[in-house]
CSV table of C-alpha atoms in Angstrom, one decimal:
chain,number,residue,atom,x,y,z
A,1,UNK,CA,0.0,0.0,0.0
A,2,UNK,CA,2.8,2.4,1.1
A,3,UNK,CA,4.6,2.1,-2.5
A,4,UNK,CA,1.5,2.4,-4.3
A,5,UNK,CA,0.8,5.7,-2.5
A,6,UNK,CA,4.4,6.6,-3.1
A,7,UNK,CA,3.9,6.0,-6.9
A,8,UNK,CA,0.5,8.1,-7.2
A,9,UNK,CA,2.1,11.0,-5.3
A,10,UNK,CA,5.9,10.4,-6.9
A,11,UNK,CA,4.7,13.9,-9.6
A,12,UNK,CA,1.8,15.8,-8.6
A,13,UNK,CA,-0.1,17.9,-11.6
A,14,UNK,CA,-0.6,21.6,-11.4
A,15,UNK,CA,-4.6,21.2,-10.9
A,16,UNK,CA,-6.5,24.6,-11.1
A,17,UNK,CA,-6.8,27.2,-13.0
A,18,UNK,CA,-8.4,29.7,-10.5
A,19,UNK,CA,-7.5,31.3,-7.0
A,20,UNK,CA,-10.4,30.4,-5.6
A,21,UNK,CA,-10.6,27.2,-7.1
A,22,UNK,CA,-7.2,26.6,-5.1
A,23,UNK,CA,-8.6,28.1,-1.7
A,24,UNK,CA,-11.4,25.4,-2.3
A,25,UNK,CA,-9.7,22.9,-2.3
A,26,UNK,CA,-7.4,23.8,0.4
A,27,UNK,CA,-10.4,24.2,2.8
A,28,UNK,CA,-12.3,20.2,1.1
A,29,UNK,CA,-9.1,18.9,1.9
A,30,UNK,CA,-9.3,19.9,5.4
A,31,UNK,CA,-6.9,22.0,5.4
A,32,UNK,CA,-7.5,24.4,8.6
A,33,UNK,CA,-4.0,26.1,9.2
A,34,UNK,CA,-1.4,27.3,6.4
A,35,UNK,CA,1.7,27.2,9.2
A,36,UNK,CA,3.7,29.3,6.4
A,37,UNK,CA,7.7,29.2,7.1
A,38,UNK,CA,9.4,32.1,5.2
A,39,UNK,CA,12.8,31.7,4.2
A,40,UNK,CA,14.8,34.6,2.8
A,41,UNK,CA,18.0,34.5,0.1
A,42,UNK,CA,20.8,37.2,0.9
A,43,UNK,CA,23.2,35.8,-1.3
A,44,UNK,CA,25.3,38.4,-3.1
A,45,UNK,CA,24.0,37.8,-6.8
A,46,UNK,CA,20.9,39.9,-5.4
A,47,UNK,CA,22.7,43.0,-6.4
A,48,UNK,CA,22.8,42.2,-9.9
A,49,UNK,CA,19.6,39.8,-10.8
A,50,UNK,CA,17.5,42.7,-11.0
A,51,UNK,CA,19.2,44.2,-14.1
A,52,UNK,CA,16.6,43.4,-16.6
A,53,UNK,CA,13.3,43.2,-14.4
A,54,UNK,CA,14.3,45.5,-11.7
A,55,UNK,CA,15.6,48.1,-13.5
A,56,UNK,CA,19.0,47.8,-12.4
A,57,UNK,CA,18.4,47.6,-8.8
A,58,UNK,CA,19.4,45.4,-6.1
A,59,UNK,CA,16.2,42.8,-5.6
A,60,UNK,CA,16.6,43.5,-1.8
A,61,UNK,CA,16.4,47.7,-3.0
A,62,UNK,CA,14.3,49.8,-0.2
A,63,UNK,CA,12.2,52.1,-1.1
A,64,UNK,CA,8.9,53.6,-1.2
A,65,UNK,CA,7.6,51.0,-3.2
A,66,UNK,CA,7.8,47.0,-2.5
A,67,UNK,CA,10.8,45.2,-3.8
A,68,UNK,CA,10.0,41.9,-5.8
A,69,UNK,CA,10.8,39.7,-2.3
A,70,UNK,CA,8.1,42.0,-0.6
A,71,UNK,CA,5.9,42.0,-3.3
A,72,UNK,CA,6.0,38.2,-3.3
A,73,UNK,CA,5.7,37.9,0.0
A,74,UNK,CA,3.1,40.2,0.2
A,75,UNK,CA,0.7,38.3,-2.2
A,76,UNK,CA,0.8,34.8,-0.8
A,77,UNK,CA,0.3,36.6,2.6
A,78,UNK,CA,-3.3,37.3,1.2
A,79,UNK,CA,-3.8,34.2,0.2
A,80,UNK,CA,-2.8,32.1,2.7
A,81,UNK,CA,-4.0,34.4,5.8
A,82,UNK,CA,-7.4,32.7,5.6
A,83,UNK,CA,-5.9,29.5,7.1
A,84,UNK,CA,-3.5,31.0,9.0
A,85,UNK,CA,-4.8,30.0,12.6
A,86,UNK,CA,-2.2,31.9,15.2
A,87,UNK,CA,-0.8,34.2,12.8
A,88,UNK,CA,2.5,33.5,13.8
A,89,UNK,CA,5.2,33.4,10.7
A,90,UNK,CA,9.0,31.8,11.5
A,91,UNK,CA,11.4,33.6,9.3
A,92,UNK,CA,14.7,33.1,8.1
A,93,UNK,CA,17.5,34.9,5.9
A,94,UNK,CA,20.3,32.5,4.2
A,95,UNK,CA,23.2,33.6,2.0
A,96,UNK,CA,24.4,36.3,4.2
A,97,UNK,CA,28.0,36.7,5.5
A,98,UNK,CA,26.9,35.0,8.9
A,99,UNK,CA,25.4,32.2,6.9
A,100,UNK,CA,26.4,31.6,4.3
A,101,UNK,CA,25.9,28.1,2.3
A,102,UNK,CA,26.1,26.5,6.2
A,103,UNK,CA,23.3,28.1,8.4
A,104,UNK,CA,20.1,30.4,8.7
A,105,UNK,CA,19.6,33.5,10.8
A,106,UNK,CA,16.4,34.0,12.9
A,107,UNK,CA,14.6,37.5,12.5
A,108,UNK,CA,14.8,38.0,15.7
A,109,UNK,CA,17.4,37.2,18.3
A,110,UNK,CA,15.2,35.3,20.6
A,111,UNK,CA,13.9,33.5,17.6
A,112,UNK,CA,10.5,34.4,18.2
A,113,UNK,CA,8.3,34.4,15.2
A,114,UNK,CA,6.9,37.2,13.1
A,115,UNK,CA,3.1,37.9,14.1
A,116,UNK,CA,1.7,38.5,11.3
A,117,UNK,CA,2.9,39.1,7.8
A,118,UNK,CA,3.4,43.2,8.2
A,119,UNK,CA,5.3,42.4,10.9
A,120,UNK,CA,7.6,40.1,8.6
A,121,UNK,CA,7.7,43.1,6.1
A,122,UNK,CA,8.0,45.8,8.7
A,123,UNK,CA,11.4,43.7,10.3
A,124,UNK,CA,12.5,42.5,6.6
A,125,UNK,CA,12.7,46.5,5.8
A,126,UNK,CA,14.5,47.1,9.0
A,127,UNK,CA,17.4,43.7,8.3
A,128,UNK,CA,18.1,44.5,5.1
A,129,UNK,CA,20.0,47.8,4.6
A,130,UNK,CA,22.8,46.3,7.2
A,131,UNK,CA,23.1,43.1,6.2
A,132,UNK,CA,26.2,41.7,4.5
A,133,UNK,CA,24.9,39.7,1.0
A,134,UNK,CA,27.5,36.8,0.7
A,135,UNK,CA,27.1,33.2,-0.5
A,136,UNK,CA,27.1,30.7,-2.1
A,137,UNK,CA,23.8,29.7,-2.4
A,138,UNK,CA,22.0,26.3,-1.0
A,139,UNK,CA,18.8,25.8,0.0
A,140,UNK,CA,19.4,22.6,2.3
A,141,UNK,CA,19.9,25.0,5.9
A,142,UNK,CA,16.4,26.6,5.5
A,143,UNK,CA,14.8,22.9,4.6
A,144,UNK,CA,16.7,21.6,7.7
A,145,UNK,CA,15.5,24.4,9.6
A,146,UNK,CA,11.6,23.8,8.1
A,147,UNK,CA,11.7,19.9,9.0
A,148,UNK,CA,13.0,20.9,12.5
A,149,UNK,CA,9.5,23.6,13.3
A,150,UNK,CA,7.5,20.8,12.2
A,151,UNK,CA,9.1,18.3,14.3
A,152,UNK,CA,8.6,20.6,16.8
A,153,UNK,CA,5.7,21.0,16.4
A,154,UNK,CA,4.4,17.2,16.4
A,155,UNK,CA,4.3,16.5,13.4
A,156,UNK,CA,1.6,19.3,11.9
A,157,UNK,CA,1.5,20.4,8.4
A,158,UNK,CA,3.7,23.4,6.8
A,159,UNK,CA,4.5,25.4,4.2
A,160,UNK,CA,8.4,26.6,3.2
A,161,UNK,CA,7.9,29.3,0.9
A,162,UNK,CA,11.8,29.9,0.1
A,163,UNK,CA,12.3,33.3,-2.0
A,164,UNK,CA,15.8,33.6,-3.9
A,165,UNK,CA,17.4,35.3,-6.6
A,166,UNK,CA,19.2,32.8,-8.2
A,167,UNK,CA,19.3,28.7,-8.5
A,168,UNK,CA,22.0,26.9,-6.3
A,169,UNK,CA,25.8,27.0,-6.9
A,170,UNK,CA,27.4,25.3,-9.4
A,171,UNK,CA,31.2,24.9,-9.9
A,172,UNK,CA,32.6,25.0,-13.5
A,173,UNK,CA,34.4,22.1,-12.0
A,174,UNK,CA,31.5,20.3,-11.8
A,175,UNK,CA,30.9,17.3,-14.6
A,176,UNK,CA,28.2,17.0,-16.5
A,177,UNK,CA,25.7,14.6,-15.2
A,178,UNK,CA,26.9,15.3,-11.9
A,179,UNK,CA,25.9,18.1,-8.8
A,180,UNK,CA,27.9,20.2,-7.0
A,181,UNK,CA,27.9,20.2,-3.3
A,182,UNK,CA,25.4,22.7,-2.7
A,183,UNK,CA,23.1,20.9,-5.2
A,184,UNK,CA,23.8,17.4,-3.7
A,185,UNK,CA,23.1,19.0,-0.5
A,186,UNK,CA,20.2,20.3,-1.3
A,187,UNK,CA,18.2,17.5,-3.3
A,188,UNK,CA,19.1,15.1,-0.4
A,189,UNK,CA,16.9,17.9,1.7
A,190,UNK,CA,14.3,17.7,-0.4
A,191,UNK,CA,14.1,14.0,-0.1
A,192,UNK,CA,14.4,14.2,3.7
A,193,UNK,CA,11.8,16.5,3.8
A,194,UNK,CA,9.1,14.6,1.8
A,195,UNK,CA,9.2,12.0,5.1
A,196,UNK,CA,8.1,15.2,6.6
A,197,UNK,CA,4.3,16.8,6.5
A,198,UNK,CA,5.6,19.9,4.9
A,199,UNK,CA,5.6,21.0,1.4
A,200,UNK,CA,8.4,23.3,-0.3
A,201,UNK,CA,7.5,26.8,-2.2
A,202,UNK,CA,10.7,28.1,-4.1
A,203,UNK,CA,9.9,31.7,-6.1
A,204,UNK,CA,12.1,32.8,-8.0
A,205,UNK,CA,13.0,36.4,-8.6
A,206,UNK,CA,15.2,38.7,-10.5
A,207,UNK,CA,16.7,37.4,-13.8
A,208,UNK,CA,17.7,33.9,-13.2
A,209,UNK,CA,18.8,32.0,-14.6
A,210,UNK,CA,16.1,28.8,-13.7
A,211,UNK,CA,16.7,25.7,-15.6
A,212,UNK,CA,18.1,23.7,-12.3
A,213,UNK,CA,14.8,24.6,-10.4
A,214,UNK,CA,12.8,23.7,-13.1
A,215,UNK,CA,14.3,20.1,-12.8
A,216,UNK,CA,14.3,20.1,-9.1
A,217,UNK,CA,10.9,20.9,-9.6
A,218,UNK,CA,10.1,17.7,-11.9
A,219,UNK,CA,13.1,15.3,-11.9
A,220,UNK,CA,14.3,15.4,-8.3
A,221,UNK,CA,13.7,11.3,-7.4
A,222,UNK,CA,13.3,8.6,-4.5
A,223,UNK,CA,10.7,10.7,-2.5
A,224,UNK,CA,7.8,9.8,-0.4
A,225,UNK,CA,5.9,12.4,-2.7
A,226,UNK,CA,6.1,15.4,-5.2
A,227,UNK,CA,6.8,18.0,-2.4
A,228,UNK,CA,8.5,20.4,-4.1
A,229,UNK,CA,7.0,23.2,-6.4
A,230,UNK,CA,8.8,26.0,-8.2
A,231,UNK,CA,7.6,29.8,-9.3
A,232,UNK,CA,9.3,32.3,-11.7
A,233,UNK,CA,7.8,35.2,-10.3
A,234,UNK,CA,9.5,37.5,-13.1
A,235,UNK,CA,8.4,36.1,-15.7
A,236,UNK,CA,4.5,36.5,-14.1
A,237,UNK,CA,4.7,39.5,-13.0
A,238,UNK,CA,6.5,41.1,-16.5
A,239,UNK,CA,3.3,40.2,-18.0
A,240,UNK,CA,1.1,42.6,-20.1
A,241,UNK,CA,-1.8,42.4,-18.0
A,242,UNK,CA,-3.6,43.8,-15.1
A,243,UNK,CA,-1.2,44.0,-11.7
A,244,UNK,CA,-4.7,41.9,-10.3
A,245,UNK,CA,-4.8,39.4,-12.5
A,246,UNK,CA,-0.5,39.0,-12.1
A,247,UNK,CA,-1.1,38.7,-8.9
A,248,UNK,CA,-3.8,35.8,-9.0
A,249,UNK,CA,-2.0,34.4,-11.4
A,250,UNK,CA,1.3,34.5,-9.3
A,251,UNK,CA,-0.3,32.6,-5.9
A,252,UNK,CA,-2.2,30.1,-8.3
A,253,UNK,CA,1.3,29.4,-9.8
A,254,UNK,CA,2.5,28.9,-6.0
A,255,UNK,CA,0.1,27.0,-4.4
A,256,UNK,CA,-1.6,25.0,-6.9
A,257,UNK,CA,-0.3,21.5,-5.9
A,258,UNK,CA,-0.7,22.2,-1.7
A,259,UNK,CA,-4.1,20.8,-1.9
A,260,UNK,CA,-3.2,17.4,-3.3
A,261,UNK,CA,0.5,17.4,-1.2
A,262,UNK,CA,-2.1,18.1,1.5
A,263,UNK,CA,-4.1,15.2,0.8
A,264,UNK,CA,-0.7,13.1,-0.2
A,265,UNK,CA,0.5,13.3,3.7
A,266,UNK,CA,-2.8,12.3,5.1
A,267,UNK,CA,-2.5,8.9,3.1
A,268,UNK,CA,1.3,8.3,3.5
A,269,UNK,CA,0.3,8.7,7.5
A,270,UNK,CA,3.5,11.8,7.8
A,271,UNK,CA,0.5,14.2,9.9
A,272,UNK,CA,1.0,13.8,13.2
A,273,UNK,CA,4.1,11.2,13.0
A,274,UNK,CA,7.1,12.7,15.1
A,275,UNK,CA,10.7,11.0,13.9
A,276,UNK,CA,12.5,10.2,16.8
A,277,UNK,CA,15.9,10.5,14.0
A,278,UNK,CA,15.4,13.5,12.7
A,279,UNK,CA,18.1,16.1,13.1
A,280,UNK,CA,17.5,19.3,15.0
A,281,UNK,CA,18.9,22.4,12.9
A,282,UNK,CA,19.5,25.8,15.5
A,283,UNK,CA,19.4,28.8,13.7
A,284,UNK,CA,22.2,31.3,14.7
A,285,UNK,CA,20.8,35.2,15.8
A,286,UNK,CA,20.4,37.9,13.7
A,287,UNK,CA,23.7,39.3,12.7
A,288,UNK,CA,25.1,41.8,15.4
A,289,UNK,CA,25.1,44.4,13.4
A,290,UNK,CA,21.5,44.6,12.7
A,291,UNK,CA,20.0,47.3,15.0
A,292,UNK,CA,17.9,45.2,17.8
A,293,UNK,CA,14.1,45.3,17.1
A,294,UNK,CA,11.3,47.4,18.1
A,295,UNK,CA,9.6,44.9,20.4
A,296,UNK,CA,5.8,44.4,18.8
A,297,UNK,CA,3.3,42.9,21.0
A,298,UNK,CA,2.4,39.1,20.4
A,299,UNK,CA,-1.3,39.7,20.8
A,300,UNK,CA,-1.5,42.3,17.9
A,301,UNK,CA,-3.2,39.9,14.9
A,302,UNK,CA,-3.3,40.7,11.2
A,303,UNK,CA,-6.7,41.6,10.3
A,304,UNK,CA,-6.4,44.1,7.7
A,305,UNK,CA,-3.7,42.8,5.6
A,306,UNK,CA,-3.7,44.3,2.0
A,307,UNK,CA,-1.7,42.9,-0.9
A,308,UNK,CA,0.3,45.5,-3.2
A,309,UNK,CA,-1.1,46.5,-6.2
A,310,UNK,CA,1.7,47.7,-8.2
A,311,UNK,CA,4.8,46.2,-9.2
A,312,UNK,CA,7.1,48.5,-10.1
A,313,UNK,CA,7.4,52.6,-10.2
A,314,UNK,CA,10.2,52.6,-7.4
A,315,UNK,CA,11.8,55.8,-6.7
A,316,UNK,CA,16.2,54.7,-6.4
A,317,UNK,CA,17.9,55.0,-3.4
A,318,UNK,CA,21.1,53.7,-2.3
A,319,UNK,CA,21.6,49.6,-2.4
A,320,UNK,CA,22.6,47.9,0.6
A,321,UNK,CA,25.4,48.0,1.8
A,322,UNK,CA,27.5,44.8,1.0
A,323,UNK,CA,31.2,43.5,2.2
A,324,UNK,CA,32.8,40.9,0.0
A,325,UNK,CA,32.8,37.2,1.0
A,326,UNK,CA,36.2,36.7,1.0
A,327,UNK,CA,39.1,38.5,1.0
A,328,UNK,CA,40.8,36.5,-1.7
A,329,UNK,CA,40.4,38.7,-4.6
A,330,UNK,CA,41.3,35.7,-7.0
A,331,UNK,CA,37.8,33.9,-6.4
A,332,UNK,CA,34.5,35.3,-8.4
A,333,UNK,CA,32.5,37.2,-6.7
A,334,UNK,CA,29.4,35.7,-7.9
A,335,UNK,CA,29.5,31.9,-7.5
A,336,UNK,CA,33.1,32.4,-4.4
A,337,UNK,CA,33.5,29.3,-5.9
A,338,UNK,CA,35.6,29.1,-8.9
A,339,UNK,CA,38.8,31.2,-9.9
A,340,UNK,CA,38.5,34.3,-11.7
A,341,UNK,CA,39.2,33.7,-15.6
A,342,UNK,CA,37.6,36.4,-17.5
A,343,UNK,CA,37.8,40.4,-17.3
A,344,UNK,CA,35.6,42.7,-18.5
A,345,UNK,CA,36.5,46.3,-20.5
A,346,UNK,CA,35.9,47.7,-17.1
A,347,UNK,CA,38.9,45.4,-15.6
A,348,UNK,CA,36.9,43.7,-13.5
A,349,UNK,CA,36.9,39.8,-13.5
A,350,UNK,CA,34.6,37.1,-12.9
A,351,UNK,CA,34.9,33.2,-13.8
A,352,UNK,CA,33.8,32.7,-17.4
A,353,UNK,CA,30.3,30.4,-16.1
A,354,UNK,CA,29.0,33.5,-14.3
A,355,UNK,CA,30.6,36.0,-16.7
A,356,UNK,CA,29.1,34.6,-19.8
A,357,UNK,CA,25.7,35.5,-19.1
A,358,UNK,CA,25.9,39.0,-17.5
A,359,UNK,CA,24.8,42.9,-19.4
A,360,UNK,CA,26.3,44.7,-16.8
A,361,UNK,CA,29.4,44.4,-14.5
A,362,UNK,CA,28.4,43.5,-10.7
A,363,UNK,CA,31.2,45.4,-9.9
A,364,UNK,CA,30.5,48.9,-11.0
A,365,UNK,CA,27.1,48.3,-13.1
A,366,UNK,CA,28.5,49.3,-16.4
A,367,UNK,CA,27.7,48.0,-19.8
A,368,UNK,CA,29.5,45.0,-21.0
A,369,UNK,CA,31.0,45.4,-24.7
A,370,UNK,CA,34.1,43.3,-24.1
A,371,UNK,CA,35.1,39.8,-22.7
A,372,UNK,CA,38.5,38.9,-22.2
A,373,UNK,CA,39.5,34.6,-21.0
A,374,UNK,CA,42.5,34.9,-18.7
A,375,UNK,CA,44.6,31.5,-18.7
């Protein structure tokens, strides 16, 4: 019986084509509370994904409008508040310089969760401009961390909706055919995690590139079911059609398959089943020099959430401030994984995988007309 279940849940279709067709069949499948986890990306690349869709911007820019991370958040906050019981929202960045491919930092230094998602917008507004973007990028730390809150929390239901800029790292060292640490790393999370009642949410934003998460998405194998789901929120929300509509189409995109991954971990018996093996990841405190939190009351409950209705028209500020990962200027300073090989007419260098595919240095944001290999 288990393998059986196991096969009909090995790929689960994208089923809907409305919100509220989703919503229904959250609520039929008995779904009563979303338990959201938020997990951030602060890797480094966020400074220069945004050339195309974010006009040049960092993706984590502050301003008077909403970032794409906000604006992402923002919309799956409206649709999942509705079965959001306590209101309470763990959240955790990745990719920083306290982090890096190794660990995830808590929003707050008590690790207390956000109440509510303005609360999670309100302190993601007040981490970011301090923060240090670093990398490389993995997504296994904030799986860990998701399969440890539902251990926790006897074995109930969750969402990990991970937000990121970029897929994971991959060495030019790296064979074809095979992974590179971070990658290996992170499908053997995945696979943990579907012996876990929680299903995984990436959205992607900024310019990608995608074609790894796509195949996560559909090819990653030996799991107890199809937990995983990916989003390219770019290429939704560039769309020539009403921001309402974007934004329907965006959380349809998103949550279309929770319903039946609902219904998949009723069947395979993972509700309510604690795992007296499973590893306990600790998240490490904000870093110290992100200035200590207003402290916001944990009665105060979201009741008049709104979603954005724009995406875009952003007035430029300054970006974040950023220090490099290492000090070793001989590395890239995209991937910190391979060697610098190619220069740009600027004179700044990269390694020719990351180099290949960028418009515009990440060093000093000019246009690039000239590639140079260095041997």
């Amino acid at each position: 019986m288990k393998k059986r279940l196991d096969r009909k849940y090995s790929r689960i279709a994208d089923n809907y084509r409305s919100l509220d067709e989703v919503t229904a069949a959250l609520a039929q499948a008995g779904l009563e509370s979303s338990n959201l986890i938020v997990g951030i990306d602060f890797t480094k690349s966020n400074e220069w994904t945004g050339a195309r869709s974010f006009h040049r911007r960092s993706l984590h820019h502050i301003g008077d409008g909403r970032n794409p991370y906000e604006q992402a958040i923002s919309i799956i906050g409206q649709t999942l508040s509705a079965f959001d019981e306590d209101n309470l929202i763990p959240c955790y960045g990745f990719g920083d310089a306290s982090t890096h491919d190794q660990d995830v930092f808590s929003f707050y230094p008590d690790d207390r969760f956000c109440n509510g998602f303005e609360e999670l917008l309100t302190r993601y507004r007040e981490i970011v401009p301090q923060l240090k973007l670093a990398g490389p990028t993995s997504f296994a730390p904030i799986i860990e961390m998701a399969m440890t809150i539902v251990e926790q929390s006897g074995g109930q239901y969750h969402v990990l909706l991970i937000i990121a800029d970029g897929q994971v790292t991959r060495s030019v060292d790296t064979q074809n055919g095979h992974l590179s640490l971070q990658e290996q790393m992170t499908v053997d999370a995945i696979v943990r995690a579907s012996e876990f009642p929680l299903s995984i949410v990436l959205v992607g934003v900024g310019d990608g590139p995608w074609d790894m998460m796509r195949e996560f998405d559909d090819n990653i194998p030996a799991r107890a079911f199809d937990n995983f789901q990916f989003v390219n929120f770019t290429e939704i929300m560039s769309k020539n059609v009403d921001s309402r509509r974007k934004q329907t189409e965006f959380a349809l995109s998103a949550l279309m398959e929770i319903p039946s991954q609902y219904k998949a971990t009723l069947e395979l018996g993972l509700l309510g089943r604690q795992r007296l093996d499973a590893s306990e990841r600790i998240p490490v405190p904000p870093p110290a020099y992100v200035t200590p939190p207003v402290r916001v009351s944990k009665t105060y409950h979201s009741s008049s959430f709104q979603p954005d209705t724009t995406y875009g028209g952003y007035i430029p500020t300054p970006s974040a401030p950023t220090s490099s990962y290492r000090n070793d200027n001989q590395v890239c300073p995209i991937c910190f994984t391979n060697p610098k090989d190619m220069a740009f007419g600027c004179g700044h260098q990269t390694c020719c995988e990351c180099g290949d595919g960028l418009e515009l240095c990440p060093i000093c944001r000019s246009s690039i007309h000239t590639r140079i290999k260095l041997y």
